[in-house]
Short mmCIF file of C-alpha atoms and ligand atoms in Angstrom, two decimals:
data_model
loop_
_atom_site.label_atom_id
_atom_site.label_comp_id
_atom_site.label_asym_id
_atom_site.label_seq_id
_atom_site.Cartn_x
_atom_site.Cartn_y
_atom_site.Cartn_z
CA UNK T 16 -9.68 335.35 106.39
CA UNK T 17 -11.88 338.41 106.85
CA UNK T 18 -12.97 340.17 104.13
CA UNK T 19 -10.73 343.35 104.49
CA UNK T 20 -7.94 340.96 105.23
CA UNK T 21 -8.83 338.95 102.24
CA UNK T 22 -9.17 342.71 99.95
CA UNK T 23 -5.28 343.47 101.22
CA UNK T 24 -3.56 340.52 100.35
CA UNK T 25 -6.20 340.25 96.41
CA UNK T 26 -4.99 343.37 95.64
CA UNK T 27 -1.29 343.12 96.46
CA UNK T 28 -1.25 339.73 94.77
CA UNK T 29 -2.29 341.77 91.68
CA UNK T 30 -0.05 344.42 91.96
CA UNK T 31 2.87 342.12 92.19
CA UNK T 32 4.93 341.50 89.01
CA UNK T 33 3.55 338.10 87.87
CA UNK T 34 7.27 336.55 88.55
CA UNK T 35 7.17 337.15 92.06
CA UNK T 36 3.77 336.13 93.05
CA UNK T 37 5.01 332.28 93.99
CA UNK T 38 7.52 333.72 96.65
CA UNK T 39 5.71 336.46 97.55
CA UNK T 40 2.38 334.75 98.11
CA UNK T 41 4.00 331.75 100.13
CA UNK T 42 5.04 334.64 102.54
CA UNK T 43 1.53 335.76 102.54
CA UNK T 44 1.18 336.71 105.84
CA UNK T 45 4.14 338.85 105.65
CA UNK T 46 3.21 341.03 103.46
CA UNK T 47 -0.12 341.56 105.37
CA UNK T 48 1.97 342.78 108.17
CA UNK T 49 4.03 344.93 105.69
CA UNK T 50 0.92 346.32 104.55
CA UNK T 51 -1.14 346.81 108.24
CA UNK T 52 2.22 348.19 110.16
CA UNK T 53 3.85 350.71 107.17
CA UNK T 54 2.30 353.09 106.04
CA UNK T 55 5.07 353.94 103.81
CA UNK T 56 3.75 352.51 100.57
CA UNK T 57 0.75 354.81 101.36
CA UNK T 58 2.79 358.41 101.00
CA UNK T 59 2.24 360.29 97.93
CA UNK T 60 3.84 363.03 95.83
CA UNK T 61 1.56 365.93 95.46
CA UNK T 62 -0.84 364.26 98.57
CA UNK T 63 -1.90 367.50 98.87
CA UNK T 64 -2.66 368.65 95.29
CA UNK T 65 -6.21 369.17 95.76
CA UNK T 66 -6.39 369.53 99.36
CA UNK T 67 -4.21 372.06 100.03
CA UNK T 68 -2.15 372.92 96.52
CA UNK T 69 -0.10 375.84 98.22
CA UNK T 70 0.96 373.35 100.88
CA UNK T 71 4.51 372.84 99.65
CA UNK T 72 5.01 376.15 98.58
CA UNK T 73 4.19 378.20 102.02
CA UNK T 74 6.25 375.38 103.50
CA UNK T 75 9.03 376.46 101.35
CA UNK T 76 8.47 380.01 101.50
CA UNK T 77 8.83 380.27 105.13
CA UNK T 78 11.74 377.65 105.42
CA UNK T 79 13.38 379.80 102.55
CA UNK T 80 13.06 383.22 104.17
CA UNK T 81 14.03 381.61 107.65
CA UNK T 82 17.13 379.98 106.74
CA UNK T 83 18.21 383.24 104.62
CA UNK T 84 17.80 385.13 107.52
CA UNK T 85 19.71 382.50 109.65
CA UNK T 86 22.10 379.75 107.77
CA UNK T 87 22.44 377.87 110.74
CA UNK T 88 18.27 376.75 110.57
CA UNK T 89 19.05 374.42 107.84
CA UNK T 90 21.33 371.74 110.74
CA UNK T 91 18.52 372.19 113.03
CA UNK T 92 16.11 371.66 111.38
CA UNK T 93 17.12 368.99 109.54
CA UNK T 94 18.61 367.55 112.84
CA UNK T 95 14.63 367.97 114.39
CA UNK T 96 13.07 365.43 111.32
CA UNK T 97 15.95 362.31 112.54
CA UNK T 98 14.88 362.74 115.46
CA UNK T 99 11.05 362.58 114.77
CA UNK T 100 11.42 359.93 112.36
CA UNK T 101 13.24 357.34 115.02
CA UNK T 102 11.30 357.82 117.74
CA UNK T 103 7.58 356.66 117.01
CA UNK T 104 8.48 357.11 113.16
CA UNK T 105 7.81 360.40 111.61
CA UNK T 106 4.51 361.28 113.37
CA UNK T 107 5.96 364.79 115.01
CA UNK T 108 5.94 362.96 118.78
CA UNK T 109 9.60 364.96 118.53
CA UNK T 110 7.44 368.59 118.12
CA UNK T 111 4.71 367.86 121.01
CA UNK T 112 5.86 369.75 124.28
CA UNK T 113 5.06 368.90 128.09
CA UNK T 114 1.80 368.65 129.72
CA UNK T 115 1.55 368.16 133.60
CA UNK T 116 5.18 367.93 133.88
CA UNK T 117 5.14 364.11 132.10
CA UNK T 118 8.37 364.68 130.00
CA UNK T 119 8.69 364.22 126.29
CA UNK T 120 10.79 363.44 123.35
CA UNK T 121 12.27 366.55 123.21
CA UNK T 122 12.43 366.82 126.78
CA UNK T 123 15.53 364.27 126.83
CA UNK T 124 18.97 364.53 127.18
CA UNK T 125 19.95 364.05 123.44
CA UNK T 126 17.16 367.25 122.85
CA UNK T 127 19.49 369.92 124.85
CA UNK T 128 20.88 371.13 121.51
CA UNK T 129 17.78 370.57 119.48
CA UNK T 130 15.91 374.13 117.99
CA UNK T 131 13.98 375.11 115.26
CA UNK T 132 10.75 374.56 116.35
CA UNK T 133 9.64 378.03 116.24
CA UNK T 134 10.17 377.65 112.41
CA UNK T 135 7.76 374.74 112.40
CA UNK T 136 5.07 376.43 114.22
CA UNK T 137 5.14 379.61 112.15
CA UNK T 138 4.60 376.95 109.01
CA UNK T 139 1.75 375.52 110.64
CA UNK T 140 -0.12 378.68 111.52
CA UNK T 141 -0.19 379.61 107.92
CA UNK T 142 -0.94 376.55 106.83
CA UNK T 143 -3.80 376.47 109.16
CA UNK T 144 -5.09 379.29 107.96
CA UNK T 145 -4.63 378.66 104.09
CA UNK T 146 -6.26 374.86 104.68
CA UNK T 147 -7.46 374.24 108.41
CA UNK T 148 -6.84 370.84 109.59
CA UNK T 149 -5.45 369.15 106.71
CA UNK T 150 -1.42 369.24 106.92
CA UNK T 151 0.16 367.06 109.25
CA UNK T 152 3.27 368.71 111.36
CA UNK T 153 4.93 365.21 110.20
CA UNK T 154 4.95 366.96 106.58
CA UNK T 155 5.38 369.92 107.61
CA UNK T 156 8.67 368.58 108.99
CA UNK T 157 9.33 366.73 106.26
CA UNK T 158 9.29 369.46 103.84
CA UNK T 159 10.91 371.77 105.88
CA UNK T 160 13.57 369.65 106.74
CA UNK T 161 14.07 368.92 102.30
CA UNK T 162 13.83 372.91 101.87
CA UNK T 163 16.04 374.23 104.69
CA UNK T 164 18.93 371.88 102.57
CA UNK T 165 17.88 373.01 99.58
CA UNK T 166 17.95 376.71 100.04
CA UNK T 167 21.62 377.18 99.77
CA UNK T 168 20.78 375.68 95.92
CA UNK T 169 17.71 377.32 94.93
CA UNK T 170 15.86 374.15 94.28
CA UNK T 171 14.06 371.35 95.88
CA UNK T 172 16.97 368.77 96.54
CA UNK T 173 14.79 365.29 96.71
CA UNK T 174 11.33 364.28 96.91
CA UNK T 175 9.09 364.31 99.78
CA UNK T 176 6.41 362.24 99.40
CA UNK T 177 3.58 363.31 101.86
CA UNK T 178 0.26 361.99 103.37
CA UNK T 179 1.67 361.60 107.09
CA UNK T 180 -0.45 361.67 109.65
CA UNK T 181 0.31 363.05 113.45
CA UNK T 182 1.40 360.66 116.40
CA UNK T 183 -0.59 361.22 119.97
CA UNK T 184 2.37 359.94 122.13
CA UNK T 185 5.34 361.19 122.81
CA UNK T 186 7.66 359.86 126.03
CA UNK T 187 11.17 361.19 127.06
CA UNK T 188 11.96 357.67 128.26
CA UNK T 189 11.95 356.35 124.59
CA UNK T 190 14.58 358.44 123.21
CA UNK T 191 17.74 357.49 124.91
CA UNK T 192 17.60 354.22 123.34
CA UNK T 193 16.66 355.16 120.02
CA UNK T 194 18.86 358.31 119.01
CA UNK T 195 22.16 356.94 118.79
CA UNK T 196 24.84 358.40 120.86
CA UNK T 197 27.72 360.68 119.75
CA UNK T 198 30.25 357.52 121.11
CA UNK T 199 28.67 354.93 119.58
CA UNK T 200 30.66 352.09 117.57
CA UNK T 201 30.13 350.78 114.20
CA UNK T 202 27.43 348.02 115.25
CA UNK T 203 25.69 349.70 117.34
CA UNK T 204 25.00 352.33 114.44
CA UNK T 205 24.40 349.55 112.00
CA UNK T 206 21.43 348.01 114.41
CA UNK T 207 19.47 350.93 115.52
CA UNK T 208 19.69 351.98 111.74
CA UNK T 209 18.48 348.79 110.75
CA UNK T 210 15.92 348.28 113.33
CA UNK T 211 14.40 351.58 111.53
CA UNK T 212 14.64 349.47 107.56
CA UNK T 213 17.62 351.38 107.12
CA UNK T 214 21.11 349.77 105.62
CA UNK T 215 25.18 350.97 105.90
CA UNK T 216 24.34 353.24 102.27
CA UNK T 217 21.31 354.82 104.20
CA UNK T 218 23.90 355.11 107.34
CA UNK T 219 26.81 356.53 105.76
CA UNK T 220 25.33 358.92 103.43
CA UNK T 221 22.48 360.24 106.41
CA UNK T 222 25.86 360.80 108.99
CA UNK T 223 27.19 363.12 105.62
CA UNK T 224 24.04 365.22 107.16
CA UNK T 225 27.17 366.41 109.25
CA UNK T 226 28.67 368.33 106.69
CA UNK T 227 26.25 371.31 107.81
CA UNK T 228 25.86 371.90 111.70
CA UNK T 229 27.66 371.91 115.15
CA UNK T 230 28.03 370.51 117.81
CA UNK T 231 28.64 370.89 121.47
CA UNK T 232 32.10 370.23 123.21
CA UNK T 233 30.03 368.41 125.98
CA UNK T 234 29.46 365.76 123.65
CA UNK T 235 33.52 365.52 122.27
CA UNK T 236 34.90 366.38 125.83
CA UNK T 237 35.89 362.57 126.17
CA UNK T 238 37.27 361.74 123.14
CA UNK T 239 39.52 365.15 123.69
CA UNK T 240 40.24 364.77 126.92
CA UNK T 241 39.76 361.67 129.00
CA UNK T 242 39.26 358.97 126.41
CA UNK T 243 40.22 355.76 128.41
CA UNK T 244 39.56 357.09 131.85
CA UNK T 245 43.72 358.38 132.20
CA UNK T 246 43.33 362.13 130.85
CA UNK T 247 44.34 360.58 126.87
CA UNK T 248 42.85 361.63 123.46
CA UNK T 249 41.59 358.93 120.59
CA UNK T 250 44.18 358.08 118.81
CA UNK T 251 42.29 357.41 116.26
CA UNK T 252 41.86 361.57 115.92
CA UNK T 253 44.11 363.35 113.70
CA UNK T 254 46.91 365.41 115.61
CA UNK T 255 45.87 368.95 113.87
CA UNK T 256 42.45 368.86 114.43
CA UNK T 257 43.20 367.46 117.84
CA UNK T 258 44.81 370.17 119.06
CA UNK T 259 42.79 373.07 117.20
CA UNK T 260 39.43 371.06 119.05
CA UNK T 261 41.23 371.21 122.25
CA UNK T 262 41.37 374.68 122.06
CA UNK T 263 38.24 375.56 120.95
CA UNK T 264 36.89 373.22 123.82
CA UNK T 265 39.14 373.72 126.27
CA UNK T 266 37.71 374.03 129.99
CA UNK T 267 38.02 376.49 131.20
CA UNK T 268 37.80 379.39 129.61
CA UNK T 269 35.17 377.43 127.83
CA UNK T 270 31.91 376.01 129.19
CA UNK T 271 31.10 373.03 127.25
CA UNK T 272 27.63 372.26 127.52
CA UNK T 273 27.31 375.91 125.77
CA UNK T 274 30.33 376.20 123.14
CA UNK T 275 30.26 374.62 120.26
CA UNK T 276 32.61 373.23 117.37
CA UNK T 277 31.54 372.86 113.58
CA UNK T 278 30.98 369.15 112.41
CA UNK T 279 32.96 370.23 109.21
CA UNK T 280 35.03 373.09 109.91
CA UNK T 281 35.26 376.24 107.24
CA UNK T 282 32.01 374.55 105.45
CA UNK T 283 29.22 374.24 108.21
CA UNK T 284 27.12 376.27 106.53
CA UNK T 285 27.15 374.37 103.12
CA UNK T 286 25.78 371.28 102.59
CA UNK T 287 28.26 369.66 100.53
CA UNK T 288 31.16 366.36 100.57
CA UNK T 289 33.54 367.39 102.55
CA UNK T 290 32.49 366.17 105.34
CA UNK T 291 33.55 363.01 103.76
CA UNK T 292 36.92 364.25 102.88
CA UNK T 293 37.34 365.99 106.30
CA UNK T 294 36.40 361.91 107.71
CA UNK T 295 38.54 360.18 105.69
CA UNK T 296 41.35 362.44 106.64
CA UNK T 297 40.83 361.37 110.15
CA UNK T 298 38.61 364.72 111.29
CA UNK T 299 35.40 363.11 112.10
CA UNK T 300 34.10 365.09 114.92
CA UNK T 301 32.36 362.32 116.96
CA UNK T 302 33.06 359.14 117.36
CA UNK T 303 30.02 358.07 115.33
CA UNK T 304 31.78 359.58 112.44
CA UNK T 305 35.01 358.60 112.62
CA UNK T 306 33.49 354.36 113.52
CA UNK T 307 32.02 354.62 109.76
CA UNK T 308 36.10 354.16 108.40
CA UNK T 309 36.35 350.59 110.55
CA UNK T 310 33.78 348.33 108.85
CA UNK T 311 34.57 347.79 104.80
CA UNK T 312 31.91 348.16 103.40
CA UNK T 313 30.74 351.93 105.33
CA UNK T 314 34.12 352.73 104.20
CA UNK T 315 34.04 352.34 101.04
CA UNK T 316 31.10 354.57 100.36
CA UNK T 317 33.14 357.33 102.64
CA UNK T 318 35.09 357.03 99.70
CA UNK T 319 32.31 356.97 97.32
CA UNK T 320 30.82 360.02 98.87
CA UNK T 321 33.52 362.33 98.59
CA UNK T 322 31.99 363.05 95.17
CA UNK T 323 29.19 364.97 95.37
CA UNK T 324 26.80 363.68 92.80
CA UNK T 325 26.75 360.32 94.37
CA UNK T 326 26.41 361.76 97.84
CA UNK T 327 23.57 363.47 97.10
CA UNK T 328 22.13 360.45 94.77
CA UNK T 329 21.96 358.45 98.04
CA UNK T 330 21.16 360.78 100.34
CA UNK T 331 18.50 361.79 98.52
CA UNK T 332 17.30 358.13 98.53
CA UNK T 333 18.41 357.44 102.38
CA UNK T 334 15.94 360.72 103.32
CA UNK T 335 12.80 359.31 101.46
CA UNK T 336 13.43 355.87 103.32
CA UNK T 337 14.18 358.01 106.98
CA UNK T 338 10.82 359.68 105.61
CA UNK T 339 8.85 356.58 105.66
CA UNK T 340 10.15 355.16 108.71
CA UNK T 341 6.64 354.06 110.86
CA UNK T 342 4.34 356.72 109.48
CA UNK T 343 0.96 356.88 110.72
CA UNK T 344 -1.66 357.24 107.30
CA UNK T 345 -4.85 357.36 106.43
CA UNK T 346 -7.14 357.20 109.69
CA UNK T 347 -4.21 356.76 111.82
CA UNK T 348 -3.26 359.22 114.05
CA UNK T 349 -4.51 362.75 113.75
CA UNK T 350 -4.40 365.97 111.69
CA UNK T 351 -2.60 368.59 114.36
CA UNK T 352 -4.23 371.79 114.24
CA UNK T 353 -0.93 373.14 116.64
CA UNK T 354 2.27 371.11 116.33
CA UNK T 355 3.08 371.57 119.80
CA UNK T 356 -0.14 369.66 121.11
CA UNK T 357 -2.64 366.91 120.50
CA UNK T 358 -5.88 367.49 119.11
C1 LIG E 415 24.42 358.12 112.92
C2 LIG E 415 24.53 358.56 113.84
C3 LIG E 415 23.97 359.66 114.70
C4 LIG E 415 24.89 360.13 115.74
C5 LIG E 415 25.54 359.48 116.51
C6 LIG E 415 24.48 361.55 115.39
C7 LIG E 415 24.75 362.36 116.68
C8 LIG E 415 25.07 363.69 116.44
C9 LIG E 415 25.36 364.52 117.84
C10 LIG E 415 26.37 364.37 119.09
C11 LIG E 415 25.36 365.82 117.59
C12 LIG E 415 25.81 367.47 118.26
C13 LIG E 415 24.62 367.35 119.33
C14 LIG E 415 24.98 368.21 120.15
O1 LIG E 415 25.39 369.52 120.38
O2 LIG E 415 24.67 367.78 121.83
C15 LIG E 415 25.08 366.00 116.15
C16 LIG E 415 24.24 366.96 115.33
C17 LIG E 415 23.42 366.85 114.23
N1 LIG E 415 22.65 365.78 113.56
FE1 LIG E 415 23.66 363.78 114.54
N2 LIG E 415 23.98 362.11 114.63
C18 LIG E 415 23.41 361.24 113.77
C19 LIG E 415 23.05 360.95 112.03
C20 LIG E 415 22.45 361.82 112.12
C21 LIG E 415 21.77 361.97 110.67
C22 LIG E 415 21.10 360.53 110.07
C23 LIG E 415 21.10 363.82 111.03
C24 LIG E 415 20.44 364.15 109.70
C25 LIG E 415 19.99 363.25 108.23
C26 LIG E 415 21.72 364.13 111.49
C27 LIG E 415 21.74 365.58 110.99
C28 LIG E 415 22.63 366.39 112.60
C29 LIG E 415 22.66 368.00 112.02
C30 LIG E 415 22.22 368.45 111.15
C31 LIG E 415 23.06 367.79 113.66
C32 LIG E 415 24.23 369.90 114.28
C33 LIG E 415 22.91 370.30 114.24
C34 LIG E 415 23.29 371.71 114.79
O3 LIG E 415 24.15 372.20 114.28
O4 LIG E 415 22.43 372.39 115.58
N3 LIG E 415 22.16 363.09 112.43
N4 LIG E 415 24.30 364.43 116.26
C1 LIG E 416 5.77 383.65 99.68
O1 LIG E 416 6.41 384.91 100.65
C2 LIG E 416 6.26 386.18 99.81
C3 LIG E 416 6.75 387.27 100.49
O2 LIG E 416 6.81 386.95 101.60
C4 LIG E 416 4.54 386.42 99.50
O3 LIG E 416 4.22 387.73 98.86
C5 LIG E 416 4.30 385.17 98.60
O4 LIG E 416 2.61 385.32 99.17
C6 LIG E 416 4.47 384.19 99.27
N1 LIG E 416 3.24 383.17 98.71
C7 LIG E 416 3.15 381.60 99.72
C8 LIG E 416 2.87 380.92 98.61
O5 LIG E 416 2.91 381.68 100.53
C1 LIG E 417 29.79 347.95 120.43
O1 LIG E 417 29.30 349.20 121.81
C2 LIG E 417 28.30 348.14 121.81
C3 LIG E 417 27.42 349.12 123.01
O2 LIG E 417 28.47 349.87 123.92
C4 LIG E 417 28.75 347.08 123.07
O3 LIG E 417 28.52 346.89 124.15
C5 LIG E 417 29.68 346.36 121.96
O4 LIG E 417 30.53 345.03 122.77
C6 LIG E 417 30.95 347.19 121.36
N1 LIG E 417 30.86 346.61 120.06
C7 LIG E 417 32.54 346.59 120.18
C8 LIG E 417 32.50 345.75 118.43
O5 LIG E 417 33.32 347.44 119.94
C1 LIG E 418 38.42 361.07 133.39
O1 LIG E 418 38.08 360.11 133.39
C2 LIG E 418 38.04 359.01 135.20
C3 LIG E 418 37.63 357.45 134.53
O2 LIG E 418 36.32 357.88 134.27
C4 LIG E 418 37.57 359.43 136.06
O3 LIG E 418 37.93 358.95 137.05
C5 LIG E 418 38.26 360.70 135.98
O4 LIG E 418 37.82 361.91 137.22
C6 LIG E 418 38.32 361.72 134.41
N1 LIG E 418 38.68 362.76 134.53
C7 LIG E 418 38.35 364.09 134.52
C8 LIG E 418 39.65 365.57 134.34
O5 LIG E 418 36.89 364.58 134.19
C1 LIG E 419 14.18 372.27 124.74
C2 LIG E 419 13.95 371.99 126.07
O1 LIG E 419 12.85 370.64 126.70
N1 LIG E 419 15.14 370.93 127.07
C3 LIG E 419 14.74 369.92 127.88
C4 LIG E 419 15.89 368.87 127.22
O2 LIG E 419 16.24 368.30 128.28
C5 LIG E 419 16.56 369.08 129.56
C6 LIG E 419 17.30 367.36 130.42
O3 LIG E 419 16.38 366.71 130.78
C7 LIG E 419 15.64 369.74 130.17
O4 LIG E 419 16.57 370.41 131.40
C8 LIG E 419 15.73 370.69 129.02
O5 LIG E 419 14.54 371.80 129.51
#
């Protein structure tokens, strides 16, 4: 064992509560692996307190003013963080622009409707002005996603641990297998989430992000008009809801790639627990939403999260876990000067 790995194990053992020492040290290899490859434990609150005391305020200030002017941005920015974290971890790889025609994450198919990049750029310029090369784009995005959702409440809804660093790689080819598709079944969703250290309560709570925002008709066209290839409709959908959706998405007159429908009709700008109420009435927009009713455990969370406090408590916890995925810390990666390009 070399000196640094000895130190890691030694310090880890010191930090463990006495009662768990025997069990954990037998899995010493595993503990070491976690320390080496998962920097989540190195993220902390007030990471920028000394290096950039204004960081949190700058992010909140700009995010709130942009969301105030355009309430639909809250959903955009929240979704950006999800797409960042599920591919290569929360390393701001989603923000990188293509160089020399190489397709990056934002060029991949699930990107079509992603936006909000300009807000992150605007925050970044202000951060660079006040504290050059200090605050990562990955932290910028994690804080902005929290603040975008929080605007509605006038206070921050969950704690964001910071200290992430930015990755230097972004590749379109990695996206499709990592970002769940709207037609996913429960097995696939559970697998994709557990690959990221997220369990069923996380899956259900995070799907609750669909309490805000919209989806393009194209992502539900099959479900509405050609479910099994016979011009039929998904029978698990509430018939009244189907009628509404069919009118909104009928092609012609509507262009399915540009026409959008709200995830949570009439309250798509409000972060609340109505998504779970609608879902229970078989009015979940995507098959991936509806499928949460097909598993007894997830169905029980769908029921529980109809209570806003219970939903919010789990959502905050799950966002923290999502924000930990594959983070780079300390001397890994870099602090990008411009979120769209590596240094
Ligand atoms: C459980 C697996 C998930 C699936 C299958 C899924 C799928 C989708 C799809 C297909 C859309 C519409 C995209 C389009 O119109 O092209 C969408 C939108 C959205 N997703 Fe998800 N999503 C999932 C989880 C999440 C998570 C974990 C979050 C955030 C924590 C999230 C946040 C959003 C938001 C806010 C929107 C609306 C964006 C807007 O209004 O522009 N989704 N999602
Ligand atoms: C927040 O925005 C207001 C108005 O734009 C500005 O006066 C204030 O200095 C900003 N605060 C920070 C910390 O950026
Ligand atoms: C779920 O979807 C995957 C991928 O499309 C498929 O291979 C699998 O058979 C499906 N599982 C169930 C239970 O339908
Ligand atoms: C419906 O799906 C079937 C089978 O995938 C396909 O052959 C047919 O062209 C589709 N119909 C429409 C109107 O898209
Ligand atoms: C913003 C952006 O990069 N959009 C791209 C999303 O992916 C499609 C297809 O791969 C591209 O044509 C878009 O330019």
